[in-house]
Amino acid sequence: MRADRLVSLVLLLRQHGRLSAAELARELEVSTRTVLRDVEALSAAGVPVYAERGRHGGFVLLPGFRTELTGLNHDEALALLVAGSRRGAQAFGLGTALASAMRKVVDALPESYRATAAGAAQRLLIDPEIDLLARRPVVEEVPDAIVAEVRRAVFAGHKLRIRYAAVDQAPKWRTVDPIGLVTVRDQGYLLATRSGADRTYRLSRVLAAEELAVPAQRPDRVDLDRAWQERSTRFRTGGDQVTVLVRVDPARRQDLVGTALAIRTEEADADGRLRLEVTFQDPRHAEWALWHLATSAEALAPEWLRDSLRNRAAAMATCYGESP
């Protein structure tokens, strides 16, 4: 909305002192022509914004008319700024709104807290884009229009019609009763029910969404944390699970445990290696996990897994057996 953009423009000038039309356009995600029109509108409304000419010129706002956010101490302000650094809002299409909100929070802070809270927030990093091994998370892009439609149905308590592409299935339309939205490691999920049965939909697989003017069949209150835990448990205990007996180097135990669904038994062998009975989601999951551990782990059973890993290793050896 234009009113929100005008407020954001004023806050940007108040925080930075001087910004060019191009810099404002980049921050507000609009064109420079739109910025110029907004500046004219602010001036006409009596907001003291003016242009400074020259090589290092830009738009400047005269000091004044500041509203302080009373009752907020330093740690509370810091918590808000750190929360604003999390990327969960991106999964729900709220990234732009969050950035605007953070500008308003900083601007409304008492003068004594503004600089120290903002500086302290720069010393804290939550969920960086890469870990120490330079691995980047898989970022799933979901069109803002789709997320906004899903979000509206969730908040309004209306039924939702989605065109969903399930794994290994052709996309099809289905009508659901939305319960809530969850983000896990930058991946967004819609918790819903369909014909009374619990359903979990990955937002990146929603190809289209339409809020219906029909009340959803759902409880007035919901504990999303408990609902997510229950669905996660059902997911881990369902499907074509397999149990594998593995010998693993103690130094790589955590790598194995981190990928398995559950550890059933564990004991130490005479040579120092660990012997574990672990459960995986399905045969493909088991093969993938053991292959990535290379010679640090050995599958002792079942035999089909040993055969599969041996065949894969033989194919790899053949591929690299001769110089290109």
Rosetta silent file (secondary structure, phi, psi, omega in degrees, C-alpha in Angstrom):
SEQUENCE: MRADRLVSLVLLLRQHGRLSAAELARELEVSTRTVLRDVEALSAAGVPVYAERGRHGGFVLLPGFRTELTGLNHDEALALLVAGSRRGAQAFGLGTALASAMRKVVDALPESYRATAAGAAQRLLIDPEIDLLARRPVVEEVPDAIVAEVRRAVFAGHKLRIRYAAVDQAPKWRTVDPIGLVTVRDQGYLLATRSGADRTYRLSRVLAAEELAVPAQRPDRVDLDRAWQERSTRFRTGGDQVTVLVRVDPARRQDLVGTALAIRTEEADADGRLRLEVTFQDPRHAEWALWHLATSAEALAPEWLRDSLRNRAAAMATCYGESP
SCORE:     score description
SCORE:     0.000 S_00000001
   1 L     0.000  146.807 -176.248    0.000    0.000    0.000 S_00000001
   2 H   -65.746  -36.370 -179.094    1.194    3.498   -0.782 S_00000001
   3 H   -60.030  -42.460  177.821    0.606    4.778    2.743 S_00000001
   4 H   -64.142  -38.000 -179.127    2.967    2.136    4.153 S_00000001
   5 H   -67.200  -37.815  178.600    5.551    2.988    1.507 S_00000001
   6 H   -64.258  -40.819  177.408    5.408    6.702    2.384 S_00000001
   7 H   -63.239  -43.575  179.755    5.967    5.875    6.057 S_00000001
   8 H   -62.797  -37.500  178.987    8.897    3.630    5.129 S_00000001
   9 H   -62.842  -44.394  178.823   10.405    6.401    2.990 S_00000001
  10 H   -62.365  -42.979 -178.795   10.269    8.841    5.912 S_00000001
  11 H   -65.843  -38.759  177.886   11.826    6.266    8.257 S_00000001
  12 H   -62.081  -43.494  179.082   14.630    5.507    5.804 S_00000001
  13 H   -67.498  -37.273 -179.599   15.517    9.183    5.535 S_00000001
  14 H   -66.625  -35.651 -176.874   15.333    9.628    9.277 S_00000001
  15 H   -82.492  -34.102 -175.287   17.713    6.701    9.883 S_00000001
  16 H  -101.244  -15.191  177.928   20.210    7.338    7.077 S_00000001
  17 L    86.660  -54.741 -178.848   20.153   11.125    6.930 S_00000001
  18 E  -148.533  129.579  177.376   20.507   11.382    3.144 S_00000001
  19 E  -140.812  141.690  177.727   19.593    8.936    0.375 S_00000001
  20 L   -76.993  167.681  178.285   19.448    9.292   -3.382 S_00000001
  21 H   -62.163  -36.997  179.709   16.344    8.447   -5.388 S_00000001
  22 H   -66.771  -40.467  179.197   18.069    5.298   -6.652 S_00000001
  23 H   -66.564  -40.809  177.297   18.938    4.169   -3.112 S_00000001
  24 H   -64.470  -40.899  179.643   15.386    4.771   -1.928 S_00000001
  25 H   -62.186  -39.740  179.517   13.996    2.894   -4.910 S_00000001
  26 H   -66.908  -41.729 -179.802   16.225   -0.074   -4.134 S_00000001
  27 H   -67.463  -38.089 -175.512   15.196   -0.136   -0.472 S_00000001
  28 H   -92.252   -6.273  178.523   11.492    0.219   -1.229 S_00000001
  29 L    60.923   46.287  175.665   11.580   -2.084   -4.277 S_00000001
  30 L  -135.364 -179.110  178.338    9.964    0.470   -6.584 S_00000001
  31 L   -83.993  161.113  177.498   11.090    2.640   -9.512 S_00000001
  32 H   -64.679  -32.038  178.114   12.880    5.972   -9.094 S_00000001
  33 H   -63.737  -39.261  177.455    9.895    7.657  -10.734 S_00000001
  34 H   -64.283  -39.549  177.852    7.668    6.270   -7.987 S_00000001
  35 H   -60.904  -44.184 -179.642   10.093    7.613   -5.366 S_00000001
  36 H   -62.615  -40.132  177.499    9.952   11.098   -6.906 S_00000001
  37 H   -65.465  -39.047  179.242    6.145   11.025   -6.886 S_00000001
  38 H   -65.657  -39.187  178.205    6.183    9.883   -3.250 S_00000001
  39 H   -62.776  -41.433  177.826    8.530   12.705   -2.262 S_00000001
  40 H   -62.270  -41.310  179.512    6.192   15.207   -3.919 S_00000001
  41 H   -64.471  -39.070  178.632    3.246   13.723   -2.051 S_00000001
  42 H   -65.729  -42.724  179.335    5.096   13.999    1.269 S_00000001
  43 H   -62.862  -41.474  179.755    6.028   17.612    0.606 S_00000001
  44 H   -65.188  -28.572 -179.683    2.439   18.451   -0.297 S_00000001
  45 L   -85.446    0.404  176.941    1.323   16.843    2.975 S_00000001
  46 L    95.467    4.255  177.668    3.688   19.081    4.958 S_00000001
  47 L   -76.498  126.058 -174.603    6.483   16.572    5.632 S_00000001
  48 L   -76.370   71.596  176.781    9.781   18.560    5.569 S_00000001
  49 E  -111.751  134.989 -178.483   11.667   16.580    2.930 S_00000001
  50 E  -143.179  163.899 -177.509   13.852   18.382    0.426 S_00000001
  51 E  -100.092  134.332  172.477   16.463   17.623   -2.221 S_00000001
  52 E  -102.532  125.763 -176.514   20.152   18.494   -1.872 S_00000001
  53 L   -82.327  169.901  175.860   21.839   19.053   -5.199 S_00000001
  54 L   108.671  175.134 -176.039   25.336   18.085   -6.200 S_00000001
  55 L   -58.991  -38.685 -178.457   27.453   14.976   -6.687 S_00000001
  56 L  -107.964   29.198 -178.027   26.714   13.634   -3.226 S_00000001
  57 L   -79.039 -174.241 -179.537   23.210   14.989   -3.005 S_00000001
  58 E   162.173 -166.318  179.363   19.970   13.233   -2.301 S_00000001
  59 E   -95.133  139.618 -176.413   16.822   13.629   -0.311 S_00000001
  60 E  -131.346  145.969  178.888   17.041   14.854    3.277 S_00000001
  61 E  -114.205  130.325  175.814   14.461   15.088    6.035 S_00000001
  62 L   -66.572  144.300 -178.810   14.497   17.871    8.574 S_00000001
  63 L   -66.340  153.502  176.526   14.666   16.546   12.149 S_00000001
  64 L   138.099 -175.715 -179.405   11.540   16.417   14.244 S_00000001
  65 L    33.451   57.849  177.048    8.179   14.731   14.851 S_00000001
  66 L   -98.089  135.875  175.790    9.627   11.566   16.391 S_00000001
  67 L  -107.151  122.114 -177.843    7.388    9.087   18.226 S_00000001
  68 L   -92.230  145.039  176.521    9.154    7.035   20.862 S_00000001
  69 L   -89.550   98.400 -173.817    8.226    3.478   21.736 S_00000001
  70 L   -80.078  157.084  176.644    7.941    3.765   25.512 S_00000001
  71 L    80.495    5.178 -177.755    8.339    0.900   27.965 S_00000001
  72 L  -105.323  117.309  179.771   10.835   -0.984   25.773 S_00000001
  73 L   -87.383  178.977 -173.943   14.171   -1.724   27.434 S_00000001
  74 H   -61.275  -46.626 -177.591   17.484   -2.437   25.734 S_00000001
  75 H   -66.698  -34.958  177.458   17.216   -6.234   25.780 S_00000001
  76 H   -66.898  -41.290  177.140   13.641   -6.155   24.484 S_00000001
  77 H   -63.863  -41.350  178.835   14.684   -3.920   21.613 S_00000001
  78 H   -62.887  -41.025  179.339   17.611   -6.210   20.871 S_00000001
  79 H   -60.754  -40.361  178.757   15.320   -9.253   20.842 S_00000001
  80 H   -65.282  -41.688 -178.813   13.090   -7.579   18.251 S_00000001
  81 H   -67.900  -39.459  178.171   16.024   -6.671   16.035 S_00000001
  82 H   -67.217  -41.164  177.663   17.494  -10.172   16.226 S_00000001
  83 H   -59.421  -35.125  179.632   14.090  -11.697   15.483 S_00000001
  84 L   -69.507  -12.827  179.275   13.960   -9.494   12.425 S_00000001
  85 L   -86.087  -10.942 -177.559   17.140  -11.103   11.113 S_00000001
  86 L   -73.760  149.911 -174.510   15.528  -14.550   10.836 S_00000001
  87 L   -95.455    4.976 -179.097   14.588  -15.746    7.381 S_00000001
  88 H   -58.975  -33.922 -179.211   11.362  -17.494    8.373 S_00000001
  89 H   -61.911  -28.499  179.287    9.335  -14.521    7.153 S_00000001
  90 H   -62.620  -37.543 -177.724   10.664  -15.141    3.650 S_00000001
  91 H   -66.010  -23.812 -178.209    8.980  -18.539    3.583 S_00000001
  92 L  -105.456   11.820  178.103    5.610  -16.909    4.267 S_00000001
  93 L    72.267   25.783 -176.400    6.021  -14.019    1.833 S_00000001
  94 L  -113.346   15.255 -176.706    6.497  -11.477    4.630 S_00000001
  95 H   -59.889  -46.530 -179.453   10.100  -10.437    3.967 S_00000001
  96 H   -65.486  -41.426  179.185    9.251   -6.930    2.735 S_00000001
  97 H   -64.551  -37.905  179.773    6.753   -6.367    5.548 S_00000001
  98 H   -66.039  -42.696  178.552    9.317   -7.514    8.124 S_00000001
  99 H   -60.777  -41.282  178.459   11.951   -5.117    6.799 S_00000001
 100 H   -64.723  -41.440  179.966    9.440   -2.266    6.997 S_00000001
 101 H   -63.534  -40.758 -179.289    8.459   -3.246   10.548 S_00000001
 102 H   -65.132  -35.828  176.392   12.084   -3.331   11.676 S_00000001
 103 H   -62.687  -40.216 -179.410   12.630    0.184   10.322 S_00000001
 104 H   -68.474  -38.060  178.522    9.644    1.371   12.356 S_00000001
 105 H   -63.090  -47.967 -179.073   10.903   -0.357   15.510 S_00000001
 106 H   -61.612  -42.787 -177.751   14.357    1.213   15.199 S_00000001
 107 H   -66.402  -32.973 -176.129   12.897    4.633   14.510 S_00000001
 108 H   -83.549   -9.348 -179.431   10.529    4.444   17.481 S_00000001
 109 L   -66.351  146.409  172.112   13.215    3.449   19.987 S_00000001
 110 L   -58.085  149.205 -175.600   14.294    6.031   22.548 S_00000001
 111 H   -54.727  -36.437 -176.429   17.484    7.783   21.519 S_00000001
 112 H   -68.689  -22.259 -178.219   19.465    6.132   24.327 S_00000001
 113 H   -98.910  -24.271 -167.457   18.643    2.632   23.020 S_00000001
 114 H   -58.651  -53.716 -175.723   18.690    3.150   19.246 S_00000001
 115 H   -69.464  -43.683 -176.346   22.403    3.099   18.556 S_00000001
 116 H   -69.208  -38.859 -179.801   23.368    0.500   21.175 S_00000001
 117 H   -68.316  -44.336  179.580   20.578   -1.959   20.271 S_00000001
 118 H   -64.665  -38.931  178.821   21.244   -1.716   16.543 S_00000001
 119 H   -67.200  -40.485  178.891   24.977   -2.133   17.127 S_00000001
 120 H   -65.268  -37.930 -179.991   24.470   -5.138   19.395 S_00000001
 121 H   -61.742  -29.749  178.522   22.162   -6.786   16.834 S_00000001
 122 L   -69.648  -15.979 -179.599   25.025   -6.624   14.320 S_00000001
 123 L   -89.888   -1.751 -177.993   27.052   -8.856   16.679 S_00000001
 124 L  -121.216  130.524  179.360   24.496  -11.697   16.531 S_00000001
 125 L  -123.461  124.343 -178.386   23.905  -13.900   13.481 S_00000001
 126 L  -109.120  126.684  175.328   20.972  -16.312   13.348 S_00000001
 127 L    48.218   68.819  178.276   20.885  -19.185   10.820 S_00000001
 128 L   -63.887  163.519 -175.616   23.515  -17.987    8.305 S_00000001
 129 L   -68.820  -24.692  177.997   23.130  -18.953    4.658 S_00000001
 130 L  -133.000  153.745  177.442   26.087  -21.367    4.793 S_00000001
 131 L   -96.531 -169.662 -175.952   27.587  -23.522    7.517 S_00000001
 132 L   -66.562  -19.346  177.893   31.278  -24.105    8.329 S_00000001
 133 L   -94.659   13.398  177.763   31.537  -26.596    5.447 S_00000001
 134 L    62.758   26.336  176.679   30.271  -23.947    3.006 S_00000001
 135 L   -88.125  130.526  178.429   27.075  -25.915    2.433 S_00000001
 136 L   -96.322  140.607  176.814   24.139  -23.782    1.401 S_00000001
 137 L   -70.537  156.984  176.226   20.599  -24.727    2.389 S_00000001
 138 L   -79.043  112.144 -179.306   18.115  -25.503   -0.329 S_00000001
 139 L   -94.221  121.562 -177.846   16.065  -22.325   -0.664 S_00000001
 140 L   -98.782  122.691 -179.717   12.614  -22.960   -2.070 S_00000001
 141 L   -88.150  127.599  176.627   11.042  -20.094   -3.965 S_00000001
 142 L  -124.516  125.097 -179.668    7.287  -19.702   -3.587 S_00000001
 143 L   -53.682  136.544 -178.287    5.486  -16.926   -5.513 S_00000001
 144 H   -58.042  -35.986 -177.769    4.319  -14.178   -3.157 S_00000001
 145 H   -63.019  -37.998  179.824    0.807  -14.262   -4.652 S_00000001
 146 H   -69.820  -47.232 -179.408    0.394  -17.924   -3.713 S_00000001
 147 H   -61.772  -39.682 -179.476    1.752  -17.482   -0.184 S_00000001
 148 H   -63.602  -40.189  179.367   -0.438  -14.415    0.334 S_00000001
 149 H   -66.001  -42.836  177.231   -3.568  -16.333   -0.707 S_00000001
 150 H   -62.562  -45.038 -178.308   -2.690  -19.225    1.620 S_00000001
 151 H   -61.640  -41.527  179.963   -1.922  -16.814    4.447 S_00000001
 152 H   -62.074  -42.398 -179.692   -5.251  -15.000    4.013 S_00000001
 153 H   -65.376  -39.063  179.112   -7.196  -18.261    4.207 S_00000001
 154 H   -62.880  -47.518 -176.051   -5.289  -19.332    7.340 S_00000001
 155 H   -72.518  -35.799 -177.420   -5.914  -16.052    9.149 S_00000001
 156 H   -80.300  -16.417 -177.825   -9.524  -15.651    7.983 S_00000001
 157 L    74.062   35.569  179.668  -10.447  -19.240    8.840 S_00000001
 158 E  -107.148  155.943  173.425  -11.706  -19.958    5.327 S_00000001
 159 E   -63.643  155.273 -176.084  -11.453  -23.089    3.231 S_00000001
 160 E  -131.110  133.077  176.726   -8.609  -23.107    0.733 S_00000001
 161 E  -106.646  122.195 -177.086   -8.441  -24.584   -2.748 S_00000001
 162 E  -126.804  148.041  171.266   -4.916  -25.485   -3.851 S_00000001
 163 E  -101.954  108.512 -167.452   -3.373  -27.059   -6.927 S_00000001
 164 E  -115.836  135.494  178.231   -0.768  -29.322   -5.382 S_00000001
 165 L  -105.711   90.521  177.288    2.043  -31.323   -6.976 S_00000001
 166 L   -71.127  160.783 -178.282    2.706  -34.257   -4.665 S_00000001
 167 L   -60.001  129.787  176.568    5.875  -36.313   -5.151 S_00000001
 168 L    60.536   26.359  177.164    5.657  -38.569   -8.222 S_00000001
 169 L  -133.772  152.064  176.287    2.068  -37.479   -8.885 S_00000001
 170 L   -71.661  142.832  179.331    0.429  -35.202  -11.438 S_00000001
 171 L   -59.305  142.049  177.007   -0.713  -31.850   -9.969 S_00000001
 172 E  -150.652  157.308 -179.446   -4.363  -31.768   -8.968 S_00000001
 173 E   -82.326  145.186  174.811   -6.795  -29.486   -7.181 S_00000001
 174 E  -151.435  147.008 -179.916   -7.932  -30.208   -3.658 S_00000001
 175 E  -105.285  127.953 -174.306   -9.957  -28.286   -1.067 S_00000001
 176 E  -129.661  163.464  173.240   -8.571  -28.177    2.474 S_00000001
 177 E  -104.314  103.530 -175.346   -9.283  -26.639    5.857 S_00000001
 178 E   -70.861  138.842  179.698   -6.124  -24.656    6.755 S_00000001
 179 E  -109.067  -45.296 -178.418   -4.895  -24.796   10.344 S_00000001
 180 E  -175.722  174.404 -179.877   -1.558  -22.948   10.330 S_00000001
 181 E  -117.778  140.625 -179.207    1.793  -22.305    8.686 S_00000001
 182 E  -132.439  139.999  173.341    5.153  -23.710    9.797 S_00000001
 183 E  -120.537  131.005  179.619    8.673  -22.941    8.592 S_00000001
 184 E  -132.777  116.778 -179.936   11.529  -25.408    9.126 S_00000001
 185 L    49.556   50.006  176.473   15.024  -24.609    7.810 S_00000001
 186 L    67.343   13.575  175.452   13.599  -22.052    5.361 S_00000001
 187 E  -111.871  127.516 -175.929   11.010  -24.498    4.027 S_00000001
 188 E   -95.460  143.796  179.714    7.381  -23.545    4.501 S_00000001
 189 E  -133.287  144.699  172.794    4.544  -25.973    5.225 S_00000001
 190 E  -103.754  121.133  173.456    0.776  -25.646    5.409 S_00000001
 191 E   -92.723  127.981 -176.042   -0.888  -27.695    8.145 S_00000001
 192 E  -151.353  177.136  169.893   -4.461  -28.500    7.192 S_00000001
 193 E  -125.771  150.756  175.776   -7.157  -31.149    7.249 S_00000001
 194 E  -136.424  119.555 -175.145   -8.965  -32.662    4.277 S_00000001
 195 L    55.591   35.260  177.338  -12.191  -34.573    4.835 S_00000001
 196 L    85.784   -8.522 -178.435  -11.294  -34.565    8.538 S_00000001
 197 E   -97.739  141.506  178.463   -7.849  -36.175    8.067 S_00000001
 198 E   -63.759  137.413  177.104   -4.587  -34.396    8.929 S_00000001
 199 E  -138.732  145.050  176.004   -2.607  -33.224    5.914 S_00000001
 200 E  -126.580  124.448 -175.835    0.743  -31.407    5.571 S_00000001
 201 E  -118.747  131.639  176.884    1.529  -29.569    2.329 S_00000001
 202 E   -79.084  125.046 -174.295    4.908  -28.183    1.278 S_00000001
 203 H   -60.624  -32.600 -178.781    4.390  -24.610    0.098 S_00000001
 204 H   -67.639  -14.863  179.142    6.911  -24.967   -2.726 S_00000001
 205 H   -99.396    1.032  174.999    4.670  -27.648   -4.254 S_00000001
 206 E   -84.445  113.664 -175.929    1.553  -25.457   -4.222 S_00000001
 207 E   -89.137  -23.109  177.903    1.195  -24.289   -7.828 S_00000001
 208 E  -159.571  153.845 -178.569   -1.939  -22.181   -7.291 S_00000001
 209 E  -146.607  146.117 -179.494   -4.150  -21.207   -4.388 S_00000001
 210 E  -144.883  118.132  175.580   -7.617  -19.733   -3.970 S_00000001
 211 E   -73.481  131.249  179.455   -9.255  -18.631   -0.725 S_00000001
 212 E  -100.829  147.774 -179.682  -12.910  -19.682   -0.624 S_00000001
 213 E   -83.721   48.499 -178.632  -15.682  -17.671    1.044 S_00000001
 214 E  -131.985  129.973 -179.744  -16.590  -20.714    3.146 S_00000001
 215 E   -60.003  138.133  177.358  -15.700  -21.161    6.837 S_00000001
 216 L   -77.652  147.725  175.815  -13.051  -23.804    7.458 S_00000001
 217 L   -89.272   98.357 -176.818  -13.859  -26.758    9.672 S_00000001
 218 L  -157.907  158.141  178.108  -11.228  -26.374   12.385 S_00000001
 219 L   -68.494  154.584 -179.628  -10.937  -25.768   16.139 S_00000001
 220 L   -66.758  -32.985 -179.653  -10.933  -22.180   17.388 S_00000001
 221 L  -123.084  149.589 -178.794   -7.563  -22.665   19.097 S_00000001
 222 L  -145.690  142.712  173.432   -4.572  -24.712   18.014 S_00000001
 223 L  -102.030   93.580 -174.847   -1.159  -25.608   19.470 S_00000001
 224 H   -62.061  -35.825 -179.208    0.946  -25.535   16.298 S_00000001
 225 H   -62.904  -45.681  178.927    4.059  -26.770   18.066 S_00000001
 226 H   -66.942  -41.364 -179.921    2.298  -29.890   19.330 S_00000001
 227 H   -60.696  -40.376  179.915    0.526  -30.424   15.987 S_00000001
 228 H   -67.563  -42.201  178.676    3.858  -30.272   14.155 S_00000001
 229 H   -61.181  -41.732 -179.789    5.500  -32.685   16.595 S_00000001
 230 H   -65.061  -42.340 -179.785    2.659  -35.171   16.208 S_00000001
 231 H   -69.448  -36.595  177.551    2.800  -35.046   12.417 S_00000001
 232 H   -63.186  -40.789  178.889    6.577  -35.341   12.438 S_00000001
 233 H   -63.142  -44.075  179.080    6.312  -38.439   14.615 S_00000001
 234 H   -63.444  -37.169  179.339    3.775  -40.022   12.288 S_00000001
 235 H   -65.276  -43.174 -177.493    6.001  -39.232    9.310 S_00000001
 236 H   -69.177  -29.261 -176.813    9.053  -40.809   10.924 S_00000001
 237 H   -97.334    2.961  179.064    7.172  -43.947   11.950 S_00000001
 238 L  -104.591 -171.905  176.304    5.342  -44.418    8.654 S_00000001
 239 L    77.804 -164.353 -177.366    6.393  -45.425    5.168 S_00000001
 240 L   -95.858   65.209 -175.881    8.682  -48.319    4.160 S_00000001
 241 L   -66.394  148.893  178.111   11.077  -48.092    7.084 S_00000001
 242 E  -130.288  147.344  176.771   14.119  -50.348    7.187 S_00000001
 243 E  -109.494  132.822 -174.422   16.382  -51.390   10.057 S_00000001
 244 E  -126.301  138.600  172.690   20.117  -51.655    9.372 S_00000001
 245 E   -97.055  122.989 -171.294   22.980  -53.103   11.405 S_00000001
 246 E  -130.294  140.674  166.259   26.015  -50.834   11.012 S_00000001
 247 E  -105.061  128.463 -173.822   29.622  -50.720   12.192 S_00000001
 248 E  -136.915  145.557  172.928   30.801  -47.140   12.331 S_00000001
 249 L   -63.067  129.756 -179.431   33.920  -45.197   13.259 S_00000001
 250 H   -53.613  -30.530 -179.422   33.158  -43.373   16.560 S_00000001
 251 H   -67.870  -20.067 -179.253   34.337  -40.139   14.952 S_00000001
 252 H  -109.608    9.185 -178.948   31.484  -40.420   12.425 S_00000001
 253 H   -56.579  -45.618 -176.394   28.799  -41.625   14.820 S_00000001
 254 H   -63.438  -33.609  177.240   27.079  -38.246   14.956 S_00000001
 255 H   -63.599  -39.079  178.817   26.924  -38.098   11.159 S_00000001
 256 H   -69.907  -47.234 -178.310   25.099  -41.426   11.150 S_00000001
 257 H   -62.000  -35.381 -178.073   22.797  -40.522   14.035 S_00000001
 258 H   -66.537  -22.084 -179.622   21.974  -37.196   12.398 S_00000001
 259 H  -102.205  -22.168 -177.499   20.515  -38.900    9.326 S_00000001
 260 L   -77.336  156.419  175.952   18.822  -41.937   10.915 S_00000001
 261 L   -76.826  -38.723 -177.157   15.270  -41.887   12.221 S_00000001
 262 E  -157.934  151.899  174.263   16.080  -43.811   15.395 S_00000001
 263 E  -107.274  116.652 -176.578   18.848  -45.729   17.165 S_00000001
 264 E   -88.185  -46.820  178.092   17.539  -49.052   18.490 S_00000001
 265 E  -140.430  158.664  178.681   20.704  -50.573   19.980 S_00000001
 266 E  -155.512  133.781  176.473   24.332  -49.558   20.348 S_00000001
 267 E  -153.085  160.619 -178.967   27.448  -51.340   21.624 S_00000001
 268 E   -95.432  136.605  174.237   31.220  -51.141   21.195 S_00000001
 269 L   -83.818  167.483 -178.113   33.181  -53.774   19.237 S_00000001
 270 L   -63.060  -29.256 -177.855   36.573  -55.081   20.398 S_00000001
 271 L   -86.182    5.012  177.339   38.391  -52.971   17.768 S_00000001
 272 L    97.760  -15.235  177.510   36.842  -49.729   19.051 S_00000001
 273 L   -73.810  160.532  179.903   34.225  -49.352   16.354 S_00000001
 274 E  -102.380  140.495  177.412   30.572  -48.973   17.309 S_00000001
 275 E  -111.524  116.633 -175.849   27.889  -51.455   16.293 S_00000001
 276 E  -124.400  144.960  170.001   24.483  -49.803   15.935 S_00000001
 277 E  -106.590  113.577 -172.302   21.044  -50.943   14.895 S_00000001
 278 E  -124.203  156.696  179.825   19.441  -47.947   13.213 S_00000001
 279 E  -113.324  134.920  176.256   16.181  -47.208   11.416 S_00000001
 280 E  -118.730  160.633 -175.794   15.885  -45.307    8.140 S_00000001
 281 L   -61.643  -40.848 -179.135   12.811  -43.946    6.382 S_00000001
 282 L  -162.269  175.034 -178.982   13.120  -46.315    3.395 S_00000001
 283 H   -57.301  -39.143 -179.813   15.751  -48.306    1.437 S_00000001
 284 H   -63.283  -41.367  177.734   16.803  -45.267   -0.586 S_00000001
 285 H   -61.440  -43.801 -179.793   17.384  -43.279    2.606 S_00000001
 286 H   -62.928  -46.053 -178.733   19.511  -46.092    4.079 S_00000001
 287 H   -63.939  -42.419  179.861   21.677  -46.434    0.968 S_00000001
 288 H   -60.988  -45.656 -176.983   22.191  -42.675    0.710 S_00000001
 289 H   -64.579  -44.626 -178.318   23.242  -42.365    4.379 S_00000001
 290 H   -71.320  -35.221  179.220   25.722  -45.265    4.304 S_00000001
 291 H   -63.597  -38.607 -178.417   27.207  -44.217    0.954 S_00000001
 292 H   -71.531  -18.533  176.889   28.012  -40.753    2.284 S_00000001
 293 L   -87.008   -8.257  177.103   29.935  -42.258    5.205 S_00000001
 294 H    51.734 -132.871 -175.740   32.185  -44.162    2.749 S_00000001
 295 H   -81.758    0.354  177.260   34.613  -46.498    4.541 S_00000001
 296 H   -75.319  -11.088  179.634   33.885  -44.928    7.933 S_00000001
 297 E  -142.362  148.661  177.665   30.823  -47.173    8.171 S_00000001
 298 E  -132.253  124.961  175.414   29.963  -50.697    7.060 S_00000001
 299 E   -78.369  119.567  179.461   26.455  -52.065    6.646 S_00000001
 300 E   -89.728  -30.345  179.529   26.428  -55.582    8.135 S_00000001
 301 E  -161.540  149.899    6.256   22.776  -56.299    7.385 S_00000001
 302 L   -80.965  167.698 -174.886   20.487  -56.573    5.499 S_00000001
 303 H   -66.499  -35.368 -178.615   22.226  -58.275    2.598 S_00000001
 304 H   -62.319  -31.296  179.093   20.389  -56.311   -0.092 S_00000001
 305 H   -72.098  -40.621  176.237   21.923  -53.097    1.270 S_00000001
 306 H   -60.862  -43.373  178.943   25.428  -54.566    1.192 S_00000001
 307 H   -61.741  -43.276 -178.295   24.831  -55.676   -2.417 S_00000001
 308 H   -63.490  -43.974  179.759   23.532  -52.257   -3.394 S_00000001
 309 H   -68.424  -38.639  178.050   26.508  -50.426   -1.870 S_00000001
 310 H   -63.703  -42.778  179.783   28.971  -52.900   -3.400 S_00000001
 311 H   -65.066  -38.988  178.856   27.430  -52.458   -6.869 S_00000001
 312 H   -66.806  -41.748  178.760   27.526  -48.696   -6.541 S_00000001
 313 H   -64.723  -38.736  178.444   31.179  -48.783   -5.458 S_00000001
 314 H   -64.599  -41.641  178.240   32.063  -51.097   -8.373 S_00000001
 315 H   -62.776  -39.437  178.772   30.378  -48.745  -10.834 S_00000001
 316 H   -66.102  -41.857  179.019   32.318  -45.832   -9.364 S_00000001
 317 H   -63.875  -39.381  178.450   35.620  -47.769   -9.574 S_00000001
 318 H   -64.009  -40.675 -178.992   34.915  -48.632  -13.227 S_00000001
 319 H   -61.406  -38.565 -176.962   34.183  -45.007  -14.005 S_00000001
 320 L  -105.461   15.060 -178.158   37.516  -43.858  -12.582 S_00000001
 321 L   -72.883  -25.813 -178.771   39.541  -46.938  -13.477 S_00000001
 322 L  -125.789  149.699  178.127   41.098  -45.409  -16.585 S_00000001
 323 L   -70.307  144.140  179.669   42.413  -41.971  -17.352 S_00000001
 324 L   -68.644    0.000    0.000   40.146  -39.949  -19.653 S_00000001
